[in-house]
mmCIF file of C-alpha atoms in Angstrom:
data_model
loop_
_atom_site.group_PDB
_atom_site.id
_atom_site.type_symbol
_atom_site.label_atom_id
_atom_site.label_comp_id
_atom_site.label_asym_id
_atom_site.label_seq_id
_atom_site.Cartn_x
_atom_site.Cartn_y
_atom_site.Cartn_z
ATOM 1 C CA UNK P 16 109.016 105.670 117.665
ATOM 2 C CA UNK P 17 111.539 108.063 119.169
ATOM 3 C CA UNK P 18 111.184 111.830 119.463
ATOM 4 C CA UNK P 19 113.844 112.239 116.763
ATOM 5 C CA UNK P 20 112.032 109.956 114.340
ATOM 6 C CA UNK P 21 108.652 111.481 115.060
ATOM 7 C CA UNK P 22 109.471 115.199 115.233
ATOM 8 C CA UNK P 23 112.535 115.489 112.997
ATOM 9 C CA UNK P 24 111.567 112.749 110.559
ATOM 10 C CA UNK P 25 114.984 111.113 110.876
ATOM 11 C CA UNK P 26 115.000 107.330 110.962
ATOM 12 C CA UNK P 27 117.087 105.163 113.264
ATOM 13 C CA UNK P 28 119.006 103.946 110.216
ATOM 14 C CA UNK P 29 119.862 107.528 109.273
ATOM 15 C CA UNK P 30 120.990 108.253 112.826
ATOM 16 C CA UNK P 31 123.252 105.201 112.774
ATOM 17 C CA UNK P 32 124.613 106.318 109.379
ATOM 18 C CA UNK P 33 125.310 109.816 110.710
ATOM 19 C CA UNK P 34 127.167 108.305 113.664
ATOM 20 C CA UNK P 35 129.165 106.009 111.384
ATOM 21 C CA UNK P 36 130.084 108.957 109.155
ATOM 22 C CA UNK P 37 131.158 111.037 112.138
ATOM 23 C CA UNK P 38 128.386 113.618 111.864
ATOM 24 C CA UNK P 39 127.114 112.724 115.334
ATOM 25 C CA UNK P 40 129.525 112.213 118.165
ATOM 26 C CA UNK P 41 129.239 111.338 121.818
ATOM 27 C CA UNK P 42 125.504 110.666 121.898
ATOM 28 C CA UNK P 43 124.539 109.580 125.413
ATOM 29 C CA UNK P 44 122.887 106.236 125.995
ATOM 30 C CA UNK P 45 120.491 105.039 128.642
ATOM 31 C CA UNK P 46 120.920 101.872 130.700
ATOM 32 C CA UNK P 47 119.433 99.806 127.858
ATOM 33 C CA UNK P 48 121.846 101.226 125.306
ATOM 34 C CA UNK P 49 119.280 103.451 123.595
ATOM 35 C CA UNK P 50 120.437 106.827 122.385
ATOM 36 C CA UNK P 51 119.400 109.815 124.482
ATOM 37 C CA UNK P 52 119.439 113.174 122.703
ATOM 38 C CA UNK P 53 119.713 116.461 124.564
ATOM 39 C CA UNK P 54 118.636 119.852 123.204
ATOM 40 C CA UNK P 55 122.085 120.511 121.741
ATOM 41 C CA UNK P 56 122.027 117.138 119.924
ATOM 42 C CA UNK P 57 118.583 117.944 118.529
ATOM 43 C CA UNK P 58 119.715 121.377 117.307
ATOM 44 C CA UNK P 59 122.760 119.699 115.720
ATOM 45 C CA UNK P 60 120.521 117.160 113.971
ATOM 46 C CA UNK P 61 118.189 119.892 112.721
ATOM 47 C CA UNK P 62 121.158 121.715 111.201
ATOM 48 C CA UNK P 63 122.446 118.537 109.523
ATOM 49 C CA UNK P 64 118.943 117.830 108.210
ATOM 50 C CA UNK P 65 118.710 121.390 106.868
ATOM 51 C CA UNK P 66 122.022 121.068 105.038
ATOM 52 C CA UNK P 67 121.075 117.663 103.595
ATOM 53 C CA UNK P 68 117.613 118.864 102.534
ATOM 54 C CA UNK P 69 119.202 121.747 100.664
ATOM 55 C CA UNK P 70 121.620 119.525 98.805
ATOM 56 C CA UNK P 71 124.861 119.681 100.761
ATOM 57 C CA UNK P 72 126.710 116.372 100.398
ATOM 58 C CA UNK P 73 127.794 114.415 103.466
ATOM 59 C CA UNK P 74 131.414 115.309 102.673
ATOM 60 C CA UNK P 75 130.575 119.021 102.837
ATOM 61 C CA UNK P 76 128.768 118.610 106.143
ATOM 62 C CA UNK P 77 131.714 116.638 107.518
ATOM 63 C CA UNK P 78 134.106 119.364 106.415
ATOM 64 C CA UNK P 79 131.991 122.029 108.120
ATOM 65 C CA UNK P 80 131.661 120.014 111.339
ATOM 66 C CA UNK P 81 135.374 119.249 111.453
ATOM 67 C CA UNK P 82 136.096 122.970 111.176
ATOM 68 C CA UNK P 83 133.520 123.660 113.884
ATOM 69 C CA UNK P 84 135.313 121.286 116.235
ATOM 70 C CA UNK P 85 138.505 123.322 115.771
ATOM 71 C CA UNK P 86 136.809 126.348 117.293
ATOM 72 C CA UNK P 87 136.491 130.015 116.492
ATOM 73 C CA UNK P 88 139.746 130.169 114.531
ATOM 74 C CA UNK P 89 137.806 128.517 111.674
ATOM 75 C CA UNK P 90 134.870 130.956 111.652
ATOM 76 C CA UNK P 91 135.925 132.535 108.332
ATOM 77 C CA UNK P 92 136.186 129.158 106.633
ATOM 78 C CA UNK P 93 132.823 128.022 108.002
ATOM 79 C CA UNK P 94 131.230 131.293 106.949
ATOM 80 C CA UNK P 95 132.544 130.805 103.407
ATOM 81 C CA UNK P 96 131.176 127.249 103.268
ATOM 82 C CA UNK P 97 127.758 128.505 104.359
ATOM 83 C CA UNK P 98 127.801 131.459 101.949
ATOM 84 C CA UNK P 99 128.678 129.174 99.024
ATOM 85 C CA UNK P 100 125.940 126.758 100.049
ATOM 86 C CA UNK P 101 123.478 129.630 100.378
ATOM 87 C CA UNK P 102 124.301 130.721 96.816
ATOM 88 C CA UNK P 103 123.648 127.187 95.546
ATOM 89 C CA UNK P 104 120.322 127.115 97.381
ATOM 90 C CA UNK P 105 119.367 130.472 95.846
ATOM 91 C CA UNK P 106 120.293 129.280 92.338
ATOM 92 C CA UNK P 107 118.180 126.159 92.832
ATOM 93 C CA UNK P 108 115.297 128.213 94.189
ATOM 94 C CA UNK P 109 115.420 130.543 91.178
ATOM 95 C CA UNK P 110 115.469 127.545 88.846
ATOM 96 C CA UNK P 111 112.552 125.960 90.700
ATOM 97 C CA UNK P 112 110.578 129.218 90.434
ATOM 98 C CA UNK P 113 111.092 129.247 86.654
ATOM 99 C CA UNK P 114 109.899 125.656 86.495
ATOM 100 C CA UNK P 115 106.893 126.513 88.641
ATOM 101 C CA UNK P 116 105.962 129.321 86.254
ATOM 102 C CA UNK P 117 106.167 126.984 83.262
ATOM 103 C CA UNK P 118 104.126 124.255 84.939
ATOM 104 C CA UNK P 119 101.548 126.826 86.085
ATOM 105 C CA UNK P 120 101.283 128.217 82.570
ATOM 106 C CA UNK P 121 100.807 124.769 81.060
ATOM 107 C CA UNK P 122 98.197 123.892 83.697
ATOM 108 C CA UNK P 123 96.326 127.119 82.899
ATOM 109 C CA UNK P 124 96.399 126.317 79.183
ATOM 110 C CA UNK P 125 94.997 122.851 79.918
ATOM 111 C CA UNK P 126 92.276 124.412 82.048
ATOM 112 C CA UNK P 127 91.309 126.723 79.190
ATOM 113 C CA UNK P 128 91.095 123.798 76.785
ATOM 114 C CA UNK P 129 89.081 121.721 79.250
ATOM 115 C CA UNK P 130 86.607 124.595 79.492
ATOM 116 C CA UNK P 131 86.794 125.157 75.717
ATOM 117 C CA UNK P 132 88.013 128.730 76.071
ATOM 118 C CA UNK P 133 90.186 130.159 73.316
ATOM 119 C CA UNK P 134 93.256 131.699 75.012
ATOM 120 C CA UNK P 135 93.247 134.442 72.373
ATOM 121 C CA UNK P 136 89.775 135.520 73.482
ATOM 122 C CA UNK P 137 90.810 136.226 77.063
ATOM 123 C CA UNK P 138 92.396 139.561 76.193
ATOM 124 C CA UNK P 139 91.071 141.481 73.217
ATOM 125 C CA UNK P 140 92.858 144.747 72.465
ATOM 126 C CA UNK P 141 94.727 144.406 75.754
ATOM 127 C CA UNK P 142 91.409 144.515 77.587
ATOM 128 C CA UNK P 143 90.003 141.596 79.550
ATOM 129 C CA UNK P 144 87.240 139.842 77.701
ATOM 130 C CA UNK P 145 83.819 140.237 79.245
#
């Protein structure tokens, strides 16, 4: 198992896919034809993995990387892509937090029923039951 597979949890198939899609370019190879990743390649892969894990489609990542290749003249465009993605992540996080609250509430209600506790008896007159 390679360092990339073991530490970044990215499979060889995914790496080949990323290369095919143009997300990874100019990866060095050793004498046996195996890919050799330097620190910059690893940082690049971590960023791609971060974007994928937070829901950015391959097309969005490609767009960002293409702009990156054009240099600093595209900084404003790249910043806007990242800000829009950040907003989507925040919306999803807020939605997930609401879902977590609902699931937690339902789990607590189940726990009360398992222990045969009447939820209405927990707080009497806004005071904790003894």
